Coordinates of C-alpha atoms and ligand atoms in Angstrom, one line a residue:
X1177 CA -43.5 -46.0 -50.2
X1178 CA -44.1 -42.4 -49.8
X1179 CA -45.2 -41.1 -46.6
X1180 CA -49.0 -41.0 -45.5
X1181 CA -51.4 -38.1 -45.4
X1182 CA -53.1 -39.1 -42.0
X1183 CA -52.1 -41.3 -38.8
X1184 CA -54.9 -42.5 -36.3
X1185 CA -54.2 -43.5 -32.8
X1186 CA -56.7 -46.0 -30.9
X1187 CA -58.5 -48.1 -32.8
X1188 CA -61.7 -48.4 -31.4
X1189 CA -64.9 -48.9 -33.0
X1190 CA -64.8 -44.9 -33.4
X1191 CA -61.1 -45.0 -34.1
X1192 CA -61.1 -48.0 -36.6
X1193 CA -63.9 -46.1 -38.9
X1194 CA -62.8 -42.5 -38.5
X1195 CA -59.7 -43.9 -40.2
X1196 CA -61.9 -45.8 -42.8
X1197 CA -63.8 -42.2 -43.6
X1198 CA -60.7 -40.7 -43.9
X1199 CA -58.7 -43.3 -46.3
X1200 CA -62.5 -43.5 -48.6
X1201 CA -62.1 -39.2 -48.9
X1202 CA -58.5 -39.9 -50.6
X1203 CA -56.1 -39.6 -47.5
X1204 CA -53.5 -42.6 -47.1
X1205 CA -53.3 -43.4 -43.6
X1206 CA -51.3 -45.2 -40.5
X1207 CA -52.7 -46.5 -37.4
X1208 CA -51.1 -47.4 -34.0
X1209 CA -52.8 -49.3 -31.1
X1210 CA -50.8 -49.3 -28.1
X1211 CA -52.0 -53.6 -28.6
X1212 CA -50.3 -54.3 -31.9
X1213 CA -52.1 -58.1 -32.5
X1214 CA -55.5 -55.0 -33.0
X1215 CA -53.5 -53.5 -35.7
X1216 CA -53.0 -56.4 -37.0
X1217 CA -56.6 -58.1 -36.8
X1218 CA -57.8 -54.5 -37.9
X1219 CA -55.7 -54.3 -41.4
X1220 CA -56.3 -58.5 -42.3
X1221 CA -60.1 -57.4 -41.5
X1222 CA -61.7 -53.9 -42.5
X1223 CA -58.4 -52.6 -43.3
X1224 CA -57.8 -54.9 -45.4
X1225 CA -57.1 -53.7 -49.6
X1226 CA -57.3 -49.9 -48.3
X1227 CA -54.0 -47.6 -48.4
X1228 CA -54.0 -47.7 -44.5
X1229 CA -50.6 -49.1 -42.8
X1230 CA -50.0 -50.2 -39.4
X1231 CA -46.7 -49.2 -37.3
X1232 CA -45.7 -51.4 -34.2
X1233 CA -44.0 -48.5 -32.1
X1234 CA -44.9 -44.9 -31.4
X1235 CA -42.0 -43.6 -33.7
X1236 CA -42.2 -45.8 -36.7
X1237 CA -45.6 -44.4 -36.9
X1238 CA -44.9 -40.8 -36.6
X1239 CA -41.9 -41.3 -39.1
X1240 CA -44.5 -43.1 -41.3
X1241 CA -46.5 -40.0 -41.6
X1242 CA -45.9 -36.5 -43.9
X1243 CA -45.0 -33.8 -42.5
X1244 CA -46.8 -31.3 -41.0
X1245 CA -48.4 -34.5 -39.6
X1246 CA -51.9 -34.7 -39.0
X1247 CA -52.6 -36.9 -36.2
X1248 CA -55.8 -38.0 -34.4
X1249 CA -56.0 -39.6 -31.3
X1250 CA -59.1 -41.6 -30.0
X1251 CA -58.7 -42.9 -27.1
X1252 CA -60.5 -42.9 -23.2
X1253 CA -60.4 -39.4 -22.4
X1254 CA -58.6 -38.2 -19.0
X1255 CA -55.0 -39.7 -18.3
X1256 CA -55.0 -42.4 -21.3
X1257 CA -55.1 -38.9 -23.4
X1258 CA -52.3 -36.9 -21.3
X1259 CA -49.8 -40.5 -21.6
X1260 CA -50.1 -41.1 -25.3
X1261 CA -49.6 -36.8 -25.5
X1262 CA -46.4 -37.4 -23.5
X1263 CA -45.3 -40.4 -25.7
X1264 CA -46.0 -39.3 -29.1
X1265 CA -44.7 -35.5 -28.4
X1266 CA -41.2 -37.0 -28.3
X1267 CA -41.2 -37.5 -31.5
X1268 CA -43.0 -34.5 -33.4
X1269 CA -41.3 -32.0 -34.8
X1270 CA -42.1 -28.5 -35.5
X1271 CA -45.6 -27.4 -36.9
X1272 CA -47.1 -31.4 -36.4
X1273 CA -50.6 -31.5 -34.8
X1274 CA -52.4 -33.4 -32.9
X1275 CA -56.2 -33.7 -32.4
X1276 CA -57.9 -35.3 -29.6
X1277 CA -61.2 -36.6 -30.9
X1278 CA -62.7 -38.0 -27.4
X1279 CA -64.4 -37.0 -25.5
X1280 CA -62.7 -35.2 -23.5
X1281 CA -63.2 -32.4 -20.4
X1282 CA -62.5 -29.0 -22.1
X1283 CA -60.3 -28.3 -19.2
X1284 CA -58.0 -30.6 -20.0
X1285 CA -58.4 -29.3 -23.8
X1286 CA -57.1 -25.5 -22.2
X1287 CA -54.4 -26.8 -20.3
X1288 CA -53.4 -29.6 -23.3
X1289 CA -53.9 -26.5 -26.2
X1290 CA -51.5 -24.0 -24.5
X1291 CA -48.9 -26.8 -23.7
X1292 CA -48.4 -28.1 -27.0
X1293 CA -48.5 -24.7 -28.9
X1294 CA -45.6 -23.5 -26.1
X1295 CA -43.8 -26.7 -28.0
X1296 CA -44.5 -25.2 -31.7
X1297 CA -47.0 -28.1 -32.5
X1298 CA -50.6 -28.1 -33.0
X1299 CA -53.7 -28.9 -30.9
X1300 CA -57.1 -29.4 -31.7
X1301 CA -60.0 -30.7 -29.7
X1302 CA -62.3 -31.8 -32.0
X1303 CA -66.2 -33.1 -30.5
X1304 CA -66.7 -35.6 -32.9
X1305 CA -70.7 -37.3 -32.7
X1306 CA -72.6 -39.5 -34.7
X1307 CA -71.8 -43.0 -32.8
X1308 CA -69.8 -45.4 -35.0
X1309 CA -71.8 -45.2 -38.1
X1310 CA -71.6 -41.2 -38.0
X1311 CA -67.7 -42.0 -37.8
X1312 CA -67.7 -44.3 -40.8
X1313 CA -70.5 -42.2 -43.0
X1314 CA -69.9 -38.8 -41.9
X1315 CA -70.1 -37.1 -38.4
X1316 CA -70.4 -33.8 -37.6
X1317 CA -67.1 -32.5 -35.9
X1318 CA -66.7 -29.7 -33.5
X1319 CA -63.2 -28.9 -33.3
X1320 CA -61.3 -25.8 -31.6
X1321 CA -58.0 -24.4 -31.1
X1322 CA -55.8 -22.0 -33.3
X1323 CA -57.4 -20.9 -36.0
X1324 CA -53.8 -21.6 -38.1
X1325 CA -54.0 -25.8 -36.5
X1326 CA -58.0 -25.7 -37.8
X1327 CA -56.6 -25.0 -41.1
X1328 CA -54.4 -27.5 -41.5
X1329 CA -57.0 -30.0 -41.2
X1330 CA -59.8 -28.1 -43.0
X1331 CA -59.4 -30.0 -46.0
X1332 CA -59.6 -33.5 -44.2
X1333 CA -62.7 -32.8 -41.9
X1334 CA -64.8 -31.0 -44.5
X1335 CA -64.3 -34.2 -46.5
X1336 CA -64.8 -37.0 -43.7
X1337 CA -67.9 -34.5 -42.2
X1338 CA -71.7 -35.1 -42.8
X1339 CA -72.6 -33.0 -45.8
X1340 CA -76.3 -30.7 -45.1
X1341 CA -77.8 -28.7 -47.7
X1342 CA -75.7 -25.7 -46.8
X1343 CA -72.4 -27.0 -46.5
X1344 CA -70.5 -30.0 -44.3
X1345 CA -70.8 -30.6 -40.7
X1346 CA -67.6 -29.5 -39.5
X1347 CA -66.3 -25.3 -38.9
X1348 CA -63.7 -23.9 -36.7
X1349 CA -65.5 -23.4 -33.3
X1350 CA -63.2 -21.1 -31.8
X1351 CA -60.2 -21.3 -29.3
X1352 CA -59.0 -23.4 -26.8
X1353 CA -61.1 -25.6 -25.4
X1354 CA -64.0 -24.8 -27.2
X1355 CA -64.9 -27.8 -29.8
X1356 CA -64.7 -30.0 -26.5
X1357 CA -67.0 -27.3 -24.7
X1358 CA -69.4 -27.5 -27.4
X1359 CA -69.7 -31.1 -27.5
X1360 CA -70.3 -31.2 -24.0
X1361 CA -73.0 -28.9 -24.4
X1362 CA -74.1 -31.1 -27.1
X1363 CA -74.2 -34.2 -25.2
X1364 CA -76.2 -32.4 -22.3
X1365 CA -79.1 -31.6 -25.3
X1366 CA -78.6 -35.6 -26.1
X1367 CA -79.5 -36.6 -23.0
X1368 CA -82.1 -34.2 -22.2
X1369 CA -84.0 -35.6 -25.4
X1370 CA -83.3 -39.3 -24.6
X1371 CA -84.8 -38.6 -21.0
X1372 CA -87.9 -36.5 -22.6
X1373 CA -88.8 -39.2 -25.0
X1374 CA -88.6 -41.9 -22.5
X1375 CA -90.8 -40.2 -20.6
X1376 CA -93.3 -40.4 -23.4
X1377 CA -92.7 -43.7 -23.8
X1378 CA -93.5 -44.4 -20.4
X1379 CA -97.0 -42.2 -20.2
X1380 CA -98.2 -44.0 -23.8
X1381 CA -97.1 -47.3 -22.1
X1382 CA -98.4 -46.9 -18.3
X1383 CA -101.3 -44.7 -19.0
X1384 CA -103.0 -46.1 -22.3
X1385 CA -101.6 -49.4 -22.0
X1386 CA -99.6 -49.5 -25.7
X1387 CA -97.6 -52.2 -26.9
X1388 CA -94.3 -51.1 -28.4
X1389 CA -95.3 -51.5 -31.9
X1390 CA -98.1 -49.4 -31.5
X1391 CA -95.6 -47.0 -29.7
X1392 CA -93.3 -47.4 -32.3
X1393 CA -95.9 -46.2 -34.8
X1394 CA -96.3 -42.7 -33.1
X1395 CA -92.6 -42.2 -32.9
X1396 CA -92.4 -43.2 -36.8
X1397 CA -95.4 -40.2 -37.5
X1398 CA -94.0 -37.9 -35.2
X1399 CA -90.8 -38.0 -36.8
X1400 CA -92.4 -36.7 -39.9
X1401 CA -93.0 -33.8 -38.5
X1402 CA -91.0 -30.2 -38.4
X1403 CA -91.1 -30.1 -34.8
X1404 CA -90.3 -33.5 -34.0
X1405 CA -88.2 -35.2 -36.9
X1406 CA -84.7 -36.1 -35.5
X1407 CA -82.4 -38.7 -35.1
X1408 CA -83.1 -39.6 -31.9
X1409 CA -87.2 -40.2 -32.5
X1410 CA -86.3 -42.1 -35.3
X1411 CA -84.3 -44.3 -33.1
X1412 CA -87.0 -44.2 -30.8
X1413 CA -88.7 -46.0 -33.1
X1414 CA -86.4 -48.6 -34.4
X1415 CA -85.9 -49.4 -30.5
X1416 CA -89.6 -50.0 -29.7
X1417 CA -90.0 -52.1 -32.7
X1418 CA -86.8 -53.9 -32.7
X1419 CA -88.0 -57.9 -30.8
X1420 CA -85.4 -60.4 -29.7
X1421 CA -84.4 -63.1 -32.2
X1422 CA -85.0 -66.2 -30.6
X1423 CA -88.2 -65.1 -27.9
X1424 CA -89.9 -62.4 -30.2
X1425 CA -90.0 -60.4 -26.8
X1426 CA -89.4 -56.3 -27.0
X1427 CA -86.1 -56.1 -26.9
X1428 CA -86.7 -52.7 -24.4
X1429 CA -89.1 -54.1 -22.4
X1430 CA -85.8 -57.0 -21.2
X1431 CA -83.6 -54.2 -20.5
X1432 CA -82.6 -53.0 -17.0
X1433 CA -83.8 -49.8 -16.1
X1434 CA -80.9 -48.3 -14.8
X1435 CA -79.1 -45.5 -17.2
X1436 CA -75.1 -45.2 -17.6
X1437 CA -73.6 -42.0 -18.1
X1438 CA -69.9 -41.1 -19.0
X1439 CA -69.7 -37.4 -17.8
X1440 CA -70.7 -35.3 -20.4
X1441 CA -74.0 -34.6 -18.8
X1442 CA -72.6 -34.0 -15.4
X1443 CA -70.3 -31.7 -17.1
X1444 CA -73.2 -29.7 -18.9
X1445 CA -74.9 -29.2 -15.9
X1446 CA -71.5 -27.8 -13.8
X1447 CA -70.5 -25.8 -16.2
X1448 CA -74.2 -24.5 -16.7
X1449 CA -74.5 -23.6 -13.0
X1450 CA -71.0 -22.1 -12.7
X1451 CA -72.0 -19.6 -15.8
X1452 CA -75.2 -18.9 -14.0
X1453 CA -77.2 -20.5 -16.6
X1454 CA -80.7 -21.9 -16.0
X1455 CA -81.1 -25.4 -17.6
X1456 CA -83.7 -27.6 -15.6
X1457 CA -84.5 -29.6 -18.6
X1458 CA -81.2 -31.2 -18.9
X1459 CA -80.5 -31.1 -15.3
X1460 CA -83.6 -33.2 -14.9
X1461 CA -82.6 -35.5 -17.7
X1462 CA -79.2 -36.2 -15.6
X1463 CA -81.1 -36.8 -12.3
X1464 CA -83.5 -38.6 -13.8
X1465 CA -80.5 -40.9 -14.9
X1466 CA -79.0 -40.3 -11.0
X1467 CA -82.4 -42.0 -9.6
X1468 CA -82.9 -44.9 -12.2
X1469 CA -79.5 -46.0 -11.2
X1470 CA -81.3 -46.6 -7.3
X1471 CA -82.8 -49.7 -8.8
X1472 CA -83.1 -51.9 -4.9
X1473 CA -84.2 -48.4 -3.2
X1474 CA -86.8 -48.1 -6.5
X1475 CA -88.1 -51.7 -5.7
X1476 CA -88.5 -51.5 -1.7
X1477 CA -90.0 -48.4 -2.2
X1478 CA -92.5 -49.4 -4.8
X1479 CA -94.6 -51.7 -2.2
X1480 CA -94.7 -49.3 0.6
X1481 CA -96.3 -46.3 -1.0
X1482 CA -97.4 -48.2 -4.3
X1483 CA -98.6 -46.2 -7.0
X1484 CA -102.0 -47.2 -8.4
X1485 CA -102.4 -45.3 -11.6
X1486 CA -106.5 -44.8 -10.8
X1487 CA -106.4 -41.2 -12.8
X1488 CA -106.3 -42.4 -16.6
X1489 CA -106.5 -39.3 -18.7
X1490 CA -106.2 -38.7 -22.6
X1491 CA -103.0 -38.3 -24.2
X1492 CA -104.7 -38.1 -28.0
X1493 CA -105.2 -40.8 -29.9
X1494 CA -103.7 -42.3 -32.8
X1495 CA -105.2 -40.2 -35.8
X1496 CA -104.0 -37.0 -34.0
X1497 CA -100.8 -38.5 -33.6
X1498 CA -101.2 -38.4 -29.8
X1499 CA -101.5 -34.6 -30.1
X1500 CA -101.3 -33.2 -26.2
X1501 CA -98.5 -35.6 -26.1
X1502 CA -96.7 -34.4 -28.9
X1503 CA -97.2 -31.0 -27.9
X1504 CA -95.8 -31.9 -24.8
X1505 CA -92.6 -33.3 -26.1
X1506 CA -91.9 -31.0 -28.6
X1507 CA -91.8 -27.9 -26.1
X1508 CA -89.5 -30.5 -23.7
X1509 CA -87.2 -30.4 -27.0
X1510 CA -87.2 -26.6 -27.5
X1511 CA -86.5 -26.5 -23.8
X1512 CA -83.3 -28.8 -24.3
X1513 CA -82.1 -26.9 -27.0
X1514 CA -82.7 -23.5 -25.6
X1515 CA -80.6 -24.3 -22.7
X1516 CA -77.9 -25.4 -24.4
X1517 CA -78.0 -22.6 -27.0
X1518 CA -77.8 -20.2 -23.9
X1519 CA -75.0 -22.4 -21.8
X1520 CA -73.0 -21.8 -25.1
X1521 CA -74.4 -18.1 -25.6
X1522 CA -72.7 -17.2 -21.9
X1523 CA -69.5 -19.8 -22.1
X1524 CA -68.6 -17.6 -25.4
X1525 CA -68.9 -14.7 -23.8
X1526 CA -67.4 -15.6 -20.4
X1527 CA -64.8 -17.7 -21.4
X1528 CA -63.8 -15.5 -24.7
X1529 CA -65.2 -18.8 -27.1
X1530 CA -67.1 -16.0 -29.5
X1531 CA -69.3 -19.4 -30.7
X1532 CA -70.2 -18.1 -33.7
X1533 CA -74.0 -19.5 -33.4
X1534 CA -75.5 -19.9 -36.5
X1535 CA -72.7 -21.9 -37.6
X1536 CA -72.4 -24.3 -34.5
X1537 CA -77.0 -24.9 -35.2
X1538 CA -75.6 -25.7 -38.9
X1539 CA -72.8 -28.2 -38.1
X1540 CA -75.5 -30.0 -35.8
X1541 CA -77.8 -30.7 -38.6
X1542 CA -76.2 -33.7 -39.7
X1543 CA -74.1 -36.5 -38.6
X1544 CA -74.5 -36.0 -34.9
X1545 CA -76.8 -37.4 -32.4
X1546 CA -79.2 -34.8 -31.9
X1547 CA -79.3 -33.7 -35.7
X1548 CA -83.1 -32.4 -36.4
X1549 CA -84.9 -30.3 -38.3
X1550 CA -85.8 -28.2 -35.4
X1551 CA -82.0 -27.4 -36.0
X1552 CA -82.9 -25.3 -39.5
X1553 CA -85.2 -23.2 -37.2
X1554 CA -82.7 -22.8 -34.7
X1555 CA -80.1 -21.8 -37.2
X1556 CA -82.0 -19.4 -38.4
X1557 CA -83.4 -17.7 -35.4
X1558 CA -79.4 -16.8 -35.1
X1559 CA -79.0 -15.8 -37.9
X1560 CA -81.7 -13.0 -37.6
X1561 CA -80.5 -12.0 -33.8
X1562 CA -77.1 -13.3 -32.9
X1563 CA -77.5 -12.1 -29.4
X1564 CA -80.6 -13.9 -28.9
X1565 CA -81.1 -14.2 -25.5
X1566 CA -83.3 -17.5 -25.8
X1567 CA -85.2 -19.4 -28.3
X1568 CA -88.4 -18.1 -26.4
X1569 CA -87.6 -14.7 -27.6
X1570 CA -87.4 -15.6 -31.6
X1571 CA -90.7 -15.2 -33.2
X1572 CA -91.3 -18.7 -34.4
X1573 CA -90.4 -20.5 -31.0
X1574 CA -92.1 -18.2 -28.7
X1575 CA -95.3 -19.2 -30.9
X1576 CA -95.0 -22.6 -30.7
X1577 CA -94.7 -22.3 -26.7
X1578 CA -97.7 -19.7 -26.7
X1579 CA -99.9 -22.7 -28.9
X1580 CA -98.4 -25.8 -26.8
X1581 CA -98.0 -24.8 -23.3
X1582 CA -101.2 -25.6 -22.4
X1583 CA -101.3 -29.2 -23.4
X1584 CA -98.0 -29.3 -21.7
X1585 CA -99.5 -28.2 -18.3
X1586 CA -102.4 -30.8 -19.3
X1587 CA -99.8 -33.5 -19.4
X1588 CA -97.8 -32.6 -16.3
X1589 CA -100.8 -32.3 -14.1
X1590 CA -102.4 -35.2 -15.5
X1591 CA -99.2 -37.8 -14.9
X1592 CA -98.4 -35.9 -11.6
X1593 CA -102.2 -37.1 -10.3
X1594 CA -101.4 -40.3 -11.9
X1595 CA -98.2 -40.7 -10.4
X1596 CA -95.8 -41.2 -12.8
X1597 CA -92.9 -39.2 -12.9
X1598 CA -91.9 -36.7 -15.8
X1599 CA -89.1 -34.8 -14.6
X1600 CA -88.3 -33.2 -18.2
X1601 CA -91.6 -32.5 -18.8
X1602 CA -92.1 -30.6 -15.8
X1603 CA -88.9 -29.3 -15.3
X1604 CA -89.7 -27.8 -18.9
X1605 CA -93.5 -26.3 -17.7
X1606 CA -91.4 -24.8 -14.8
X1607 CA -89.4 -23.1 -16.9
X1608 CA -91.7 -21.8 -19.2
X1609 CA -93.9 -20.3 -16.6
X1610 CA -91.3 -18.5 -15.1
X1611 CA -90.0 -17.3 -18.2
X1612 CA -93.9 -15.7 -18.7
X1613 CA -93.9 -14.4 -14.8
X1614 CA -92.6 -11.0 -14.9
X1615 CA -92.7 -11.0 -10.8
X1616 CA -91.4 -14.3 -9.1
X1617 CA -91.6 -14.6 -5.6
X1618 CA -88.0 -13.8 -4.8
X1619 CA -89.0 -10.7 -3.4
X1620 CA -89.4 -12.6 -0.3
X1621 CA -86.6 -14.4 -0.6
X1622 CA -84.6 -11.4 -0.7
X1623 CA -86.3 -10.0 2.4
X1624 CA -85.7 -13.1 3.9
X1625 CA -81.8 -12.6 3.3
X1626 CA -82.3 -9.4 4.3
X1627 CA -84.1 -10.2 8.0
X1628 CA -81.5 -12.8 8.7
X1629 CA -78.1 -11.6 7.3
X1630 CA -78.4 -7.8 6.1
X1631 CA -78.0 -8.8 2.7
X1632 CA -80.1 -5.9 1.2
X1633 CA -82.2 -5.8 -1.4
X1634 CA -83.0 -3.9 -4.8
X1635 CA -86.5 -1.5 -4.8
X1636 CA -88.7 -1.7 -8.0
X1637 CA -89.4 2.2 -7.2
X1638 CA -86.0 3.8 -6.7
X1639 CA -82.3 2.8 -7.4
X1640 CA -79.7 1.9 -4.4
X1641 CA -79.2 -1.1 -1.9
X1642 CA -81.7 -1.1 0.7
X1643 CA -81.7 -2.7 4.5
X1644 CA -84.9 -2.9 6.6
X1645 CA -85.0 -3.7 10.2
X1646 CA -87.5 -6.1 10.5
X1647 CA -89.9 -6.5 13.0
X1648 CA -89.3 -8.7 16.1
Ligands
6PG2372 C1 -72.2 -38.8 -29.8 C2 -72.4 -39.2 -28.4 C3 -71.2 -39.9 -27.8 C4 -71.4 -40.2 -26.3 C5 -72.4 -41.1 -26.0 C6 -72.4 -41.5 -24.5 O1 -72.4 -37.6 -30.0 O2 -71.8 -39.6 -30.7 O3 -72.7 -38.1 -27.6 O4 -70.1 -39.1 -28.0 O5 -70.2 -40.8 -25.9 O6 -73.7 -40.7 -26.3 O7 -72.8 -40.7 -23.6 P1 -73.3 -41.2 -22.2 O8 -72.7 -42.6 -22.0 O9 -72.8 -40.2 -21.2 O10 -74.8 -41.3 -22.3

């Protein structure tokens, strides 16, 4: 038989239907799990009737495969990565490339790029999101490395990729490490959105006493709207209305309240402070995943300074679609965005990415997990100033703060009296106020610096470095 267009490694749920996606677009495929009694399950089951083979060893699957092969490795990020690298690099000859299509630390994706291109093959690290049904239907792919290795594959990923109005979800991000970079970044937006609309969730729940259905409801209308509609809402949604077979119980309402987390967020928020970025949105939404995990501390803690939610205020009402709420949660979701935009903004910059941004908005607006339409506005507030230095700045956004902030404050100061916790939302009214505060305090911060440790200071009236000797 003649050779295959496309070999998969790891055949995960993400594995098993990226190679599904690939064989539907037209590209004959081989897999190799390091268990071969997977393979085999895998090509009696879903495989089954496709033009997708299975090798036993390492090197009948690369000799299974044309040349310059195309292979694409998902599996656990870290050292599962590196061994299967040192394995399969054995075999490859001249001009083969490999993609790594975990999730993987961009680091490694530096070090891993410039080691295999030193051996004449190719390496791409390609973000890919959209869970397991993005990976069968079409994700949206983020992949970087040489330009030459993204070409190679340009044919294959435009195919397998979300389509959008203006073109698939899939464009060469830049070099290096950069596709992984970005869908770090990515990630960190995800779970600054998941943490903001859980906090809604909560206020709706705690404050006005909802049942999940009637929750579910106001997720369902707010994701008809242009600041709101997204993936995530409408999964919101489906969550809160989703019951338990057997009980009819919310299915939610039985889950532990403790939150998992597999690095990308931590990683957003390192690599954020180490560029000198400001993000407390997403920070918050990783803390806030940092403290639910203190579930026995939570509990002991509840009954010696109890909360008693005596200050019940008005979060709108079901014909205005909960509209402080909303307003509330929509500026949380610029916030996310507008710190991510500008963690990729400085890593493109810093670490010689040149994200090209309109582009990176665009391959965002399907398949992936935080596809929205706030995405088309974010595209094109890009488009018009490239160098945008935040969302705030870009006529459309900075109106939508100037019209919501207010019912933002309203919300924060009405669940902080309450007593129940918002750190995205407030974290997000932070930010915006001292975006709009031309003088911050640090003035005194600097003097402070300057009193203890002769630090010096900048003037606002004259140029030069300045040292006072402060009073005793
Ligand atoms: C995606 C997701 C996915 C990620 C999970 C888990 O874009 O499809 O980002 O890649 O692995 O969302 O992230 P946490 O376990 O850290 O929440």
């Amino acid at each position: 038989m003649s050779k295959a267009h496309f070999g998969l490694v790891g055949l995960g749920v993400m594995g098993e239907n990226l190679v599904l996606n690939a064989e539907r677009n037209g590209f004959s495929s081989v897999v190799f799990n390091r268990t071969f009694s997977k393979t085999e399950e895998f090509l009696r089951g879903r495989g089954a009737g496709k033009r997708i083979l299975g090798a036993k060893t390492i090197e009948e699957f690369v000799l299974m495969l044309e040349r310059p092969r195309r292979i694409l490795m998902m599996v656990k990020a870290g050292s599962a990565t590196d061994a299967v690298i040192e394995n399969i690099s054995k075999y490859l000859e001249e001009g083969d490339l490999l993609i790594d299509g975990g999730n993987s630390q961009f680091q490694d994706t530096e070090r891993r790029v410039k080691q295999l291109e030193s051996q004449s093959f190719g390496y791409i690290g390609m973000g890919v999101s959209g869970g397991s049904k993005g990976a069968l239907e079409g994700p949206s792919m983020m992949p970087g490395g040489t330009e030459a290795s993204y070409k190679a594959i340009e044919s294959l990923l435009t195919k397998m990729a979300a389509q959008v109005e203006d073109g698939p979800c899939v464009t060469y991000v830049g070099p290096g490490g950069s596709g992984h970079f970005v869908k770090t970044v990515h990630n960190g937006i995800e779970y600054g959105i998941e943490q903001i609309l859980s906090e809604a969730y909560d206020l709706m729940k705690r404050i006005k006493g909802m049942s999940c259905n009637e929750m579910s409801e106001i997720f369902s209308a707010w994701n008809e709207t242009e600041e709101l509609s997204s993936y995530l809402v409408e999964i919101t949604e489906l969550c809160l209305r989703t019951k338990e077979k057997d009980t009819n119980l919310d299915v939610v309402e039985t889950i532990l309240d403790k939150a998992g987390q597999k690095g990308t967020g931590l990683w957003t928020v390192v690599s954020a402070l180490e560029l000198g970025v400001s993000i407390p949105t997403i920070y918050a939404s990783l803390n806030a995943r940092v403290m639910s995990s203190l579930k026995d501390q939570r509990l002991k803690i509840e009954s010696t300074i109890p909360v008693e939610i005596d200050h019940i205020f008005d979060l709108g009402n079901k014909s205005d679609n909960m509209k402080p709420l909303f307003d509330a949660v929509s500026l949380a979701t610029i916030a996310s965005y507008a710190q991510g935009m500008d963690i990729l903004m400085e890593a493109s910059d810093v670490y010689g990415y040149s994200l090209h941004m309109p582009s990176i908005a665009q391959i965002w607006k399907g398949g992936c997990i935080i596809r929205s339409k706030l995405l088309r506005r974010i595209q094109e507030a890009y488009v018009k100033e490239p160098k945008l230095k935040n969302l705030i700045f870009d006529e459309w956004f900075n109106a939508q703060i100037a019209s919501k902030i207010k019912n933002l404050a309203y919300i924060v100061s009405s669940a902080t009296k309450a007593g129940v916790p918002v750190p995205c939302l407030s974290s997000t009214l932070d930010y915006f106020n001292s975006y709009r505060t031309g003088r911050l305090p640090q003035n005194l911060v600097q003097a402070m610096r300057d009193c203890f440790g002769s630090h010096t200071y900048e003037r606002l009236d004259k140029e030069g470095s300045f040292h006072t000797e402060w009073l005793k």
